[in-house]
Coordinates of N, CA and C in Angstrom, one line a residue:
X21 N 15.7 7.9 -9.3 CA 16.8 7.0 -9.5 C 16.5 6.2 -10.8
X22 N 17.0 6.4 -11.8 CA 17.2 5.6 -13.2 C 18.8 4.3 -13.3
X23 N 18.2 3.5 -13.7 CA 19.6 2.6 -13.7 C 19.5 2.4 -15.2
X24 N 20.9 2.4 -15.8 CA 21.4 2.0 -17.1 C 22.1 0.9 -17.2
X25 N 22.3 0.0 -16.2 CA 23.6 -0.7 -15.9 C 22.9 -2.4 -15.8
X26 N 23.1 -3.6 -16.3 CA 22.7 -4.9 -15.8 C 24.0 -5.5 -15.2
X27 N 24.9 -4.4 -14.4 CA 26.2 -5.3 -13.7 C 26.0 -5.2 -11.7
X28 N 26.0 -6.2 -11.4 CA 25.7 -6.3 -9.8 C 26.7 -5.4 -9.3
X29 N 26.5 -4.2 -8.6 CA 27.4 -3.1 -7.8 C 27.8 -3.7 -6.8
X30 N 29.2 -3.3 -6.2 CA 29.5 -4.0 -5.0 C 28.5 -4.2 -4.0
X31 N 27.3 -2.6 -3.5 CA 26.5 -3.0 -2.2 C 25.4 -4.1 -2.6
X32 N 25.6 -5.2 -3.5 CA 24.3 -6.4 -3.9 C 23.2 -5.7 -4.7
X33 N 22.9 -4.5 -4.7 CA 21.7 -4.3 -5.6 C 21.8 -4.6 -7.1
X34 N 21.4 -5.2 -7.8 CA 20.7 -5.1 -9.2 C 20.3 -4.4 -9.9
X35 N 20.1 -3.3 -10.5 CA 19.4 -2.8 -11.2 C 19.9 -2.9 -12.8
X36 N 18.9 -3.1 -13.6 CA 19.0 -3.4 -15.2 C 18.2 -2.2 -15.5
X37 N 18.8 -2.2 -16.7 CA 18.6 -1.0 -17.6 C 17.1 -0.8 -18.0
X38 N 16.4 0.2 -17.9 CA 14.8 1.0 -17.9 C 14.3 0.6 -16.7
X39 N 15.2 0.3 -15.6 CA 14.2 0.7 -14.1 C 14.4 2.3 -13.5
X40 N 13.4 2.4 -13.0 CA 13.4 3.7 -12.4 C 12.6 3.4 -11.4
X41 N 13.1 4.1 -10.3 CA 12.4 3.9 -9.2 C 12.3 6.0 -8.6
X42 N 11.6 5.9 -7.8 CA 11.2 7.5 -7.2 C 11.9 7.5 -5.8
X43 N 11.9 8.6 -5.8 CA 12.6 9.2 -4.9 C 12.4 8.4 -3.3
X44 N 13.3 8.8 -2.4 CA 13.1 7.9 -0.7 C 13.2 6.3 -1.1
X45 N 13.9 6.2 -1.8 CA 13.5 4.1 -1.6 C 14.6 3.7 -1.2
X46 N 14.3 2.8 -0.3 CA 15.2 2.3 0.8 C 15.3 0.9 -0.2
X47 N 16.3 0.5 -1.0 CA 16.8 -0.6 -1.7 C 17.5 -1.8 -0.8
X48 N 17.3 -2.9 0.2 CA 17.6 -3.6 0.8 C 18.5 -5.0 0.2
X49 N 20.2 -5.0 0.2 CA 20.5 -6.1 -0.6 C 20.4 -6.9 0.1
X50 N 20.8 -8.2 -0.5 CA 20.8 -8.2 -1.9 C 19.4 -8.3 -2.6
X51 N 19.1 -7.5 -3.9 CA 18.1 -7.8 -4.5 C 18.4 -7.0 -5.6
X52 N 16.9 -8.0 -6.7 CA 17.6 -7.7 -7.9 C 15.8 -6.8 -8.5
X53 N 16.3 -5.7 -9.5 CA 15.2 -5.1 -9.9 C 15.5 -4.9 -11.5
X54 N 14.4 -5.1 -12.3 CA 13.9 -5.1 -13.7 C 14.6 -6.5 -14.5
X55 N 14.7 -7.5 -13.4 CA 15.3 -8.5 -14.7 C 14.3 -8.5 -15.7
X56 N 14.8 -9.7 -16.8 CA 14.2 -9.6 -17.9 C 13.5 -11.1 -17.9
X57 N 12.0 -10.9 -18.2 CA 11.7 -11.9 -18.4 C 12.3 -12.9 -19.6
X58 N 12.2 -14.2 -19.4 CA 12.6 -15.0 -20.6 C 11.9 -14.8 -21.9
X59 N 13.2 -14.5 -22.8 CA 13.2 -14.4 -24.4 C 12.9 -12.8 -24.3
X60 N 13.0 -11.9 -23.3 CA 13.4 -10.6 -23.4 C 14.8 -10.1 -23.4
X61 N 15.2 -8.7 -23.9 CA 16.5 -8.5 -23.6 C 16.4 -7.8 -22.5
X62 N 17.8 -7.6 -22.0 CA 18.0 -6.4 -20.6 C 16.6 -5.3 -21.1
X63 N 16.5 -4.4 -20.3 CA 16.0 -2.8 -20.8 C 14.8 -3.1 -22.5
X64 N 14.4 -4.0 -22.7 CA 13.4 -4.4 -23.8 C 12.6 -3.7 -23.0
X65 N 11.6 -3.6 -21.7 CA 10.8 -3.5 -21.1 C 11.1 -2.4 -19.7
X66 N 10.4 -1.7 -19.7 CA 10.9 -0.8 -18.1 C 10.1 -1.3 -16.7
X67 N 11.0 -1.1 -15.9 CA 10.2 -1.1 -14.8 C 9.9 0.2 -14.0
X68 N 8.9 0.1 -13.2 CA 8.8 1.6 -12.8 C 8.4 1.1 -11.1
X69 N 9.1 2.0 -10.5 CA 8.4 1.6 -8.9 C 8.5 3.3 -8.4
X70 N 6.8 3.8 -7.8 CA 7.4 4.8 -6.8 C 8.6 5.5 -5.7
X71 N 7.8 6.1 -5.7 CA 8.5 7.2 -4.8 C 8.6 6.3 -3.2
X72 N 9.4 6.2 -2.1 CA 9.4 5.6 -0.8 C 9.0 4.4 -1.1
X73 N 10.0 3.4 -2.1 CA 9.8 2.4 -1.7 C 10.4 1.2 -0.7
X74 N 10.1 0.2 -0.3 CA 11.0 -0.5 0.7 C 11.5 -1.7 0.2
X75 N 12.3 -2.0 -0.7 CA 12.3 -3.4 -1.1 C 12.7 -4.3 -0.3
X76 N 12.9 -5.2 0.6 CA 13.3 -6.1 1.2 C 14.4 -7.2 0.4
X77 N 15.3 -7.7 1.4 CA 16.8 -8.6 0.8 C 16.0 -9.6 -0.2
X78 N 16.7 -10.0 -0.9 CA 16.2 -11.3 -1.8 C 15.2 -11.2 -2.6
X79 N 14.5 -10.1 -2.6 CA 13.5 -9.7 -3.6 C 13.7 -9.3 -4.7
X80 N 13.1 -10.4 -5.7 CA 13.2 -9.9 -7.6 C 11.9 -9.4 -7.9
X81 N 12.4 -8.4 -8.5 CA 11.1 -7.7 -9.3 C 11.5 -7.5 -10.8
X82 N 10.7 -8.1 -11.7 CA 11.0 -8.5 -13.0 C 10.5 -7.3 -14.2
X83 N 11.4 -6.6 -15.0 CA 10.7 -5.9 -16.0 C 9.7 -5.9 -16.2
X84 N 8.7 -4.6 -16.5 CA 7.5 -5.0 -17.5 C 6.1 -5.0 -16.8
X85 N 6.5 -4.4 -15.1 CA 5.5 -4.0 -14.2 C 5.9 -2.3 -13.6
X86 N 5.0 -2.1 -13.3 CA 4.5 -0.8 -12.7 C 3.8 -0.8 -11.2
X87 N 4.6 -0.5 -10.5 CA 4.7 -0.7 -9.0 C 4.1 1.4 -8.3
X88 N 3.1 1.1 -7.3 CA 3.1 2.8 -7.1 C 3.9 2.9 -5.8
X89 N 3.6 4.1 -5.3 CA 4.5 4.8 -4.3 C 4.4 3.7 -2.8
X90 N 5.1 4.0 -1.8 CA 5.2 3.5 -0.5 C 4.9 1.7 -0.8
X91 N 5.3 1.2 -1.8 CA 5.5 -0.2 -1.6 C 6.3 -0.9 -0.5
X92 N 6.0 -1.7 -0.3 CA 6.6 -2.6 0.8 C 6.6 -3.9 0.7
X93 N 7.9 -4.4 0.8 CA 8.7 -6.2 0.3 C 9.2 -6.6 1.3
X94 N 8.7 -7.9 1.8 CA 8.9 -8.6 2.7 C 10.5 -9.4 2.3
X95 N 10.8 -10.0 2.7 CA 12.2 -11.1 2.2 C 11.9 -11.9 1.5
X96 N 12.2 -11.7 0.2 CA 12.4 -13.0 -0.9 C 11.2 -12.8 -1.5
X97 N 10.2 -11.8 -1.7 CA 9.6 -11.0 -2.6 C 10.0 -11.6 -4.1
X98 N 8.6 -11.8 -5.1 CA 8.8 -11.9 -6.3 C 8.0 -11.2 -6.5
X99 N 7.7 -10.1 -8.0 CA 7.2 -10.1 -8.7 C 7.2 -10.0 -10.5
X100 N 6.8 -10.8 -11.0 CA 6.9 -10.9 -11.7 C 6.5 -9.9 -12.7
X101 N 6.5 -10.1 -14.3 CA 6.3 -9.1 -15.3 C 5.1 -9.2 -15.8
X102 N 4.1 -7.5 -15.9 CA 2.7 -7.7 -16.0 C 1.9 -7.3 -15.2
X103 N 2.5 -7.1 -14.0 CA 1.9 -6.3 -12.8 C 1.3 -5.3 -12.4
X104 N 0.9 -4.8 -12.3 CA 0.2 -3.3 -11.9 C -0.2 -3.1 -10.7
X105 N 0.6 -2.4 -10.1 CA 0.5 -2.3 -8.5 C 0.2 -0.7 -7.6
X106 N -0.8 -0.9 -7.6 CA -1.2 0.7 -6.8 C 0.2 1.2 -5.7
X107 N -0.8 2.1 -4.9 CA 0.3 2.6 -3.9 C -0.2 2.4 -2.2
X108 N 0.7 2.4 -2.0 CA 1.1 1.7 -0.1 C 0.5 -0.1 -0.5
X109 N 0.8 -0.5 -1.1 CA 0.8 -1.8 -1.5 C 1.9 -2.5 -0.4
X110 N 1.7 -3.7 0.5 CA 2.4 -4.4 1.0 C 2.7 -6.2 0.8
X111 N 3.8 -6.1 0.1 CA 3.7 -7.8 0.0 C 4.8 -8.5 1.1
X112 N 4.1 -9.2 2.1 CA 4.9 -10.0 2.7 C 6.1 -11.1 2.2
X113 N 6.8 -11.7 3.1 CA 7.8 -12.6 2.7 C 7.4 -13.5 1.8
X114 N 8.3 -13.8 0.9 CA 8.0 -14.8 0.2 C 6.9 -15.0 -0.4
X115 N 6.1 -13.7 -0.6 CA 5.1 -13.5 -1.6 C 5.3 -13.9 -3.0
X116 N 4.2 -14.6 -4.1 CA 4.3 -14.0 -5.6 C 3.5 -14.0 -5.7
X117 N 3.8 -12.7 -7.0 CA 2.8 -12.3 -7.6 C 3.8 -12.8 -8.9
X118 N 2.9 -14.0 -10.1 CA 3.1 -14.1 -11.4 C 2.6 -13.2 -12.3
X119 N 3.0 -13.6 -13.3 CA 2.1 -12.4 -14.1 C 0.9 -12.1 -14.5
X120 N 0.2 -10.7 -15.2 CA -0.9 -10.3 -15.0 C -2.3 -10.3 -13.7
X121 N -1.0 -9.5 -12.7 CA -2.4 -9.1 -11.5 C -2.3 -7.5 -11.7
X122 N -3.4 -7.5 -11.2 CA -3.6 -5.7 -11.3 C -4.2 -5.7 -9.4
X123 N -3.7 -5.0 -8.9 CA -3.2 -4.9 -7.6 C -3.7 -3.4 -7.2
X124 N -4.8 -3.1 -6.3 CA -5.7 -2.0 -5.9 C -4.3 -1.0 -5.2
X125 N -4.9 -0.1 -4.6 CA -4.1 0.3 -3.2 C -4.2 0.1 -1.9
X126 N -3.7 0.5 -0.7 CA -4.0 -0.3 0.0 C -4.4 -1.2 0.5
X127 N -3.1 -2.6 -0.3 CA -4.0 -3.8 -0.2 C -2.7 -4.7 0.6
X128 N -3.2 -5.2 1.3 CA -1.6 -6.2 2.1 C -1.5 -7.5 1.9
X129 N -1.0 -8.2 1.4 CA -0.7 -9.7 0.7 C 0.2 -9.8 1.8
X130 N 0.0 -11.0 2.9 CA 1.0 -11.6 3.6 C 1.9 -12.7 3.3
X131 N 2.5 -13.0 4.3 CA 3.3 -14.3 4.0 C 3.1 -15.1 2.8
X132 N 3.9 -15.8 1.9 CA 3.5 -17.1 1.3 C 2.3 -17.0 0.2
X133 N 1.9 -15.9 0.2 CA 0.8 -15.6 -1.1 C 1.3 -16.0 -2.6
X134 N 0.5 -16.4 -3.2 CA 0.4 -16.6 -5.2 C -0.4 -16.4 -5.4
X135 N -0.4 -15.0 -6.2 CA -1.0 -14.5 -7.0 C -1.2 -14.5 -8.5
X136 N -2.1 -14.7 -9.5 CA -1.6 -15.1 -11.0 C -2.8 -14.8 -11.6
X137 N -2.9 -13.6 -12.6 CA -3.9 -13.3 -13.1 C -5.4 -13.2 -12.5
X138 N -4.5 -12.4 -11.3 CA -6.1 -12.1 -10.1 C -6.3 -10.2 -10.2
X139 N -7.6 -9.8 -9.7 CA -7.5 -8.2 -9.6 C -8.2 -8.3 -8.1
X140 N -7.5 -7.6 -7.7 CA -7.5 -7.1 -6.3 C -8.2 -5.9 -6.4
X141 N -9.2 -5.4 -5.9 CA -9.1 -3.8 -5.5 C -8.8 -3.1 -4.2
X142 N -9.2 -2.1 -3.8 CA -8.6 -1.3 -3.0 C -8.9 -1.6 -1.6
X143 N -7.7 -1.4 -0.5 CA -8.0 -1.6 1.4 C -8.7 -2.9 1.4
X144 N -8.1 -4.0 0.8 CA -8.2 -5.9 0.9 C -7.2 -6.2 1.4
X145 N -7.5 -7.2 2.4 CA -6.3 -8.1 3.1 C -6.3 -9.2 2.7
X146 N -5.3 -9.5 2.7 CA -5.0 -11.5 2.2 C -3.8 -11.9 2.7
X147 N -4.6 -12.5 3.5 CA -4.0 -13.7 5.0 C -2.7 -14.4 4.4
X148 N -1.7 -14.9 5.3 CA -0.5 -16.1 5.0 C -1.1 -16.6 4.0
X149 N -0.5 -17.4 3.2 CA -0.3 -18.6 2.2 C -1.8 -18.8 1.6
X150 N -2.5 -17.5 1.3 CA -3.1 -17.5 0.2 C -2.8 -17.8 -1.1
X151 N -3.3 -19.1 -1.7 CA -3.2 -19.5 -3.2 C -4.4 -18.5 -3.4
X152 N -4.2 -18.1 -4.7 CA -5.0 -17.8 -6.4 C -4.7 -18.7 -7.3
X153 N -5.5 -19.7 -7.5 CA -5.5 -20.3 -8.8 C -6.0 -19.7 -10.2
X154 N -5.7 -19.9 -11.4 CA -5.8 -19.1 -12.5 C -6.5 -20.2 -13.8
X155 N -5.9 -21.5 -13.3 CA -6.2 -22.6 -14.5 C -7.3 -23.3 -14.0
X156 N -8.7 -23.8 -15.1 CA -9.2 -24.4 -14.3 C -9.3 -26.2 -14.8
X157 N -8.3 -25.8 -15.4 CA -7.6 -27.9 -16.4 C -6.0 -27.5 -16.2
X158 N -5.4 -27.8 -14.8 CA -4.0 -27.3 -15.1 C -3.4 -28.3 -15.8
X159 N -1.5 -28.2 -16.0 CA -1.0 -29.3 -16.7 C -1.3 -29.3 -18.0
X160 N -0.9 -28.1 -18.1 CA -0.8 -28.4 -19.8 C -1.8 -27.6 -21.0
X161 N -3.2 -27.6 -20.5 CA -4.3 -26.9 -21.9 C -3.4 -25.6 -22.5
X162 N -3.6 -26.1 -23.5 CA -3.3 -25.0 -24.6 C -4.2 -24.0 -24.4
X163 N -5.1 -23.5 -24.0 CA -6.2 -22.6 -24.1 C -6.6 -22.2 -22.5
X164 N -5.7 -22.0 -21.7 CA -6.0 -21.8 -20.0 C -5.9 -20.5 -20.4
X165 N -5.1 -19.3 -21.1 CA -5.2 -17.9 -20.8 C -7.0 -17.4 -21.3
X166 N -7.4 -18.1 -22.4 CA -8.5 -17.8 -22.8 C -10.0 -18.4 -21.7
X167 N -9.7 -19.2 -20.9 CA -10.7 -20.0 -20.0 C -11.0 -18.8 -19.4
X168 N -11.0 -19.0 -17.4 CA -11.3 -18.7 -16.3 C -10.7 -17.7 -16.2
X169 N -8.9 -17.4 -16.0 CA -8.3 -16.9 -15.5 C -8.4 -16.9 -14.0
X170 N -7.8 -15.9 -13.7 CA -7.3 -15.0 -11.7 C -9.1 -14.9 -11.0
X171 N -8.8 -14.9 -10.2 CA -10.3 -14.3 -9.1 C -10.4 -12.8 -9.6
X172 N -11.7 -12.1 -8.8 CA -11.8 -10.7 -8.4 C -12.3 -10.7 -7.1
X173 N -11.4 -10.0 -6.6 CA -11.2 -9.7 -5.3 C -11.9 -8.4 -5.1
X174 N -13.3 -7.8 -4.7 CA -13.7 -6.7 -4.5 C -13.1 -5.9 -3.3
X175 N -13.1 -4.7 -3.3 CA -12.4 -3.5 -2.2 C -13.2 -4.2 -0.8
X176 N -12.1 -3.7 0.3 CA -12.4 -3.9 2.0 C -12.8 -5.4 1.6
X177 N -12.7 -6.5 0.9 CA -12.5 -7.9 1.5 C -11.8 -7.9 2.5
X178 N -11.8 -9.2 3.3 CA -10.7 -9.6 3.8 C -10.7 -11.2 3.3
X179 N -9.7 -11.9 3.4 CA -9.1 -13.2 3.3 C -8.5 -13.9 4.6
X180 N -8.4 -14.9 4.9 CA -7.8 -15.3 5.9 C -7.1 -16.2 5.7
X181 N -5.6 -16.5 6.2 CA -4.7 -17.3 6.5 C -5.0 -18.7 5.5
X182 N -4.5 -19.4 4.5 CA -4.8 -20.4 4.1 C -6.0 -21.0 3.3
X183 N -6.0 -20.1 2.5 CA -7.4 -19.9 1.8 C -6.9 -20.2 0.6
X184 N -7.4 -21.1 -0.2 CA -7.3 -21.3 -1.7 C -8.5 -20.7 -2.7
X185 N -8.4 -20.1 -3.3 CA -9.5 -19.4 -4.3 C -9.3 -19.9 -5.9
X186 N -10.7 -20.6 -6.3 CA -10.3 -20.9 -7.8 C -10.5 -20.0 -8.5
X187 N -10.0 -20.3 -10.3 CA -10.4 -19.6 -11.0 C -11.4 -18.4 -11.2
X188 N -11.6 -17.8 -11.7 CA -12.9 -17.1 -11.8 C -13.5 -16.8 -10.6
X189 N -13.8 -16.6 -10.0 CA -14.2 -16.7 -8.5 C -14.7 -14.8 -8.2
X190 N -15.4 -14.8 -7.8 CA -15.7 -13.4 -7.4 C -16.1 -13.3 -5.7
X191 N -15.1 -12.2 -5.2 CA -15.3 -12.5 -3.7 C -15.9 -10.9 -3.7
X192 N -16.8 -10.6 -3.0 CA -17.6 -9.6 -3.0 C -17.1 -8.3 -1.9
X193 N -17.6 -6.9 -2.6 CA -16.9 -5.7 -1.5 C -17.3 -6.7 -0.1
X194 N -16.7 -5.9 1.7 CA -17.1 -5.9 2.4 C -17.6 -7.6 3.1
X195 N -16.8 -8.4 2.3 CA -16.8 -9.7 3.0 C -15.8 -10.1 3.8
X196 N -15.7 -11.5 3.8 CA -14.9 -12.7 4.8 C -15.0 -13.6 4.3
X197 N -13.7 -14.0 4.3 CA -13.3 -15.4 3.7 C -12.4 -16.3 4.8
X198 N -13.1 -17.1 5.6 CA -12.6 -17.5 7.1 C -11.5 -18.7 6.8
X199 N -10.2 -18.7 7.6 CA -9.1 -19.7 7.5 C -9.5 -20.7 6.9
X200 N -8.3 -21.2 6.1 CA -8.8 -22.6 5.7 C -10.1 -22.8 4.6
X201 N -10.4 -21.7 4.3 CA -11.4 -22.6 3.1 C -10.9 -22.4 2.1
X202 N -11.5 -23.2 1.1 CA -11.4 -23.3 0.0 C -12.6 -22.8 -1.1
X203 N -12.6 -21.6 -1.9 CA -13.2 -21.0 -2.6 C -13.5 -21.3 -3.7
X204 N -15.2 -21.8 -4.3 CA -14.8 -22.6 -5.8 C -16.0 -21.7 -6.5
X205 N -16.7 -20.5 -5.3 CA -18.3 -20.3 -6.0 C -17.9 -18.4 -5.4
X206 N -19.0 -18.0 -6.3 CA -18.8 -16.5 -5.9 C -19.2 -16.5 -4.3
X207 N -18.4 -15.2 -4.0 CA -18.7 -15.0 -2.1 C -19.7 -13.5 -2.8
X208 N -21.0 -13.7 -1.9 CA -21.9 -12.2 -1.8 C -21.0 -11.5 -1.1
X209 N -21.5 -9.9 -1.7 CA -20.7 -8.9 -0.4 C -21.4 -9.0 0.7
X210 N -20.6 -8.7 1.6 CA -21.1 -8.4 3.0 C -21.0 -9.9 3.8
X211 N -20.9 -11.3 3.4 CA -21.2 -12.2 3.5 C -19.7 -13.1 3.7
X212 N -20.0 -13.4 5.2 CA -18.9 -14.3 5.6 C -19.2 -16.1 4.7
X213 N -18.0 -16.5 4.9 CA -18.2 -17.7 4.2 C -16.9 -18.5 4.8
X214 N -17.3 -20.4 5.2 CA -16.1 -20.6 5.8 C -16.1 -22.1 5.0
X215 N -15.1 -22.7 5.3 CA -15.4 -24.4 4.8 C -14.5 -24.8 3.9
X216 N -14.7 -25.7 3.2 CA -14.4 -26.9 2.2 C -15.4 -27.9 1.5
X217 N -16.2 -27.1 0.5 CA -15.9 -25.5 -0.4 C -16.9 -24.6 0.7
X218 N -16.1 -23.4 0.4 CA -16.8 -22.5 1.6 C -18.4 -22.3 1.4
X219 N -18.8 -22.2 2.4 CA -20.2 -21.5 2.0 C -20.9 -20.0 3.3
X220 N -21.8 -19.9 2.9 CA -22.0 -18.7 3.4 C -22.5 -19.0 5.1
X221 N -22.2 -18.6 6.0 CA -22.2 -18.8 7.1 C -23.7 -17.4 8.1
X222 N -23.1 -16.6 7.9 CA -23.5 -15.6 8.4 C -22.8 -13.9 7.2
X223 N -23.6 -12.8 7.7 CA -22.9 -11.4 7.3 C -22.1 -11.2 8.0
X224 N -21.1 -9.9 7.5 CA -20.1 -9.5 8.8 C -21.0 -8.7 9.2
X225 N -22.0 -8.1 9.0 CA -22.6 -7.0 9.8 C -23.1 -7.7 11.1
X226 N -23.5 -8.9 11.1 CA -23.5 -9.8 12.6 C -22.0 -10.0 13.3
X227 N -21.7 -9.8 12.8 CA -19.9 -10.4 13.8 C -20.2 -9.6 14.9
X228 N -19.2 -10.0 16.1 CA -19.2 -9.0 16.9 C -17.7 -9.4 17.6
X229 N -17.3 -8.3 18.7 CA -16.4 -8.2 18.8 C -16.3 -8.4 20.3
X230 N -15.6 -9.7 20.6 CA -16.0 -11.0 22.2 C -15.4 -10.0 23.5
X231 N -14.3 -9.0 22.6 CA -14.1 -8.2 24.3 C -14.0 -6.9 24.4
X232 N -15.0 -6.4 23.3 CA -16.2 -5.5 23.7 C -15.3 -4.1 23.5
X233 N -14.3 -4.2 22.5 CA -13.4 -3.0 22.3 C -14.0 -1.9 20.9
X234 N -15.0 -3.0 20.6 CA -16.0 -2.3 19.4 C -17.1 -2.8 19.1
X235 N -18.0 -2.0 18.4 CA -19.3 -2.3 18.6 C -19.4 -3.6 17.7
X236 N -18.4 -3.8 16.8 CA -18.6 -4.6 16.0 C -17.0 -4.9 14.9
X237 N -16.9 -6.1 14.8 CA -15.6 -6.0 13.6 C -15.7 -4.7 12.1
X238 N -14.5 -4.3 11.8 CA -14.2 -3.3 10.8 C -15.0 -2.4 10.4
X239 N -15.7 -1.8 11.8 CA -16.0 -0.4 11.9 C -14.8 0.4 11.9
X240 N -13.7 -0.1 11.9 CA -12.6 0.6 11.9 C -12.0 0.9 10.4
X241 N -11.2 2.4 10.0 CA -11.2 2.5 8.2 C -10.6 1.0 8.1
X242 N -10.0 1.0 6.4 CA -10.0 -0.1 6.1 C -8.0 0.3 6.3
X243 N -7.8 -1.0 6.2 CA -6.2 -0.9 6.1 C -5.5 0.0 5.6
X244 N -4.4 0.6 5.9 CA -4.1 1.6 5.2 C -2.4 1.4 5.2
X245 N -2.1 -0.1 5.0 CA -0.6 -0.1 4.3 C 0.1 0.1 5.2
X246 N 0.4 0.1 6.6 CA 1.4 -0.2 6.9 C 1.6 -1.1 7.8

């Protein structure tokens, strides 16, 4: 499906000129795809989104990213321009992602997430109303894109529910990042961490699992997007 058109069709969808989307996508209105970022024109920039995707009502996706196959948008979905988004990627309601994240595959961003010049890699979870912070002098420095920037989020993390992560921050493969903390220092792999500012608690290789349905937490594959 290619759109040439920046006029709202009667069924609510949007499409502006250089989106293309692949084949099976269930387009949910109203929602709008390829606007143009500010001081762009229509179609200056393309969007691209795979094959089966799902977009959800109220979701903008803004020119000038690259979305892969089996995406999935919760209600009221942003994403912004800059993006790069693997495939079976899942963004819950009222997700954003601002610009410049680079986004693994099978990674699920829930509810309430902000994302902003972070890299995710591959089969990571990130809990409700995960902040990413990007600035580490907000309010104004002329020189914040050259600082800190976005976190790195290594493959099979997980995050939990209400976690703020600063700048720069490296959260390591195969960890845990327990509700509620706040992240100001690298997380080791393998290495649970809880608090305000979090610190290292125990490994997940100690976790265990209280009713005995597994020998242990995420011996099971890692998420797989749906």
């Amino acid at each position: 499906m290619s759109a040439a058109t920046n006029q709202r069709p009667s069924d609510g969808i949007q499409l502006y000129v250089g989106v293309v989307v692949g084949s099976g996508a269930d387009l949910q209105a109203p929602c709008i795809l390829g606007k143009p970022p500010r001081g762009v024109a229509a179609g200056q920039l393309p969007l691209t989104i795979g094959d089966d995707a799902l977009v959800g009502p109220f979701t903008t996706i803004y020119a000038g990213s690259v979305l892969g196959d089996r995406l999935r948008t919760g209600q009221g979905a942003s994403v912004r321009e800059d993006n790069v988004v693997g495939d079976d990627v899942s963004l819950g309601t009222n997700a954003v992602l601002e610009p410049g994240n680079r986004i693994g595959s099978r990674v699920r961003i829930h509810t309430g997430c902000f994302l902003e010049m972070t890299t995710v890699e591959d089969d990571v979870f990130v809990g409700p109303h995960t902040v990413f912070t990007d600035d580490p002098h907000p309010a104004g420095c002329p020189r914040y894109r050259d600082c800190k920037g976005g976190a790195l989020v290594r493959r099979r993390s997980r995050i939990g529910a209400n976690v703020t992560v600063l700048p720069g921050v490296e959260i390591g493969e195969d960890s845990l990042v327990g509700a509620g903390s706040v992240v100001v220092d690298d997380v080791p792999p393998g290495a649970v961490v809880v608090g305000n500012p979090a610190r290292v608690v125990k490994a997940v290789a100690d976790l265990t699992c209280p009713p005995g349905f597994f020998e242990r937490p995420y011996v099971w594959p890692p998420y797989a997007g749906t």
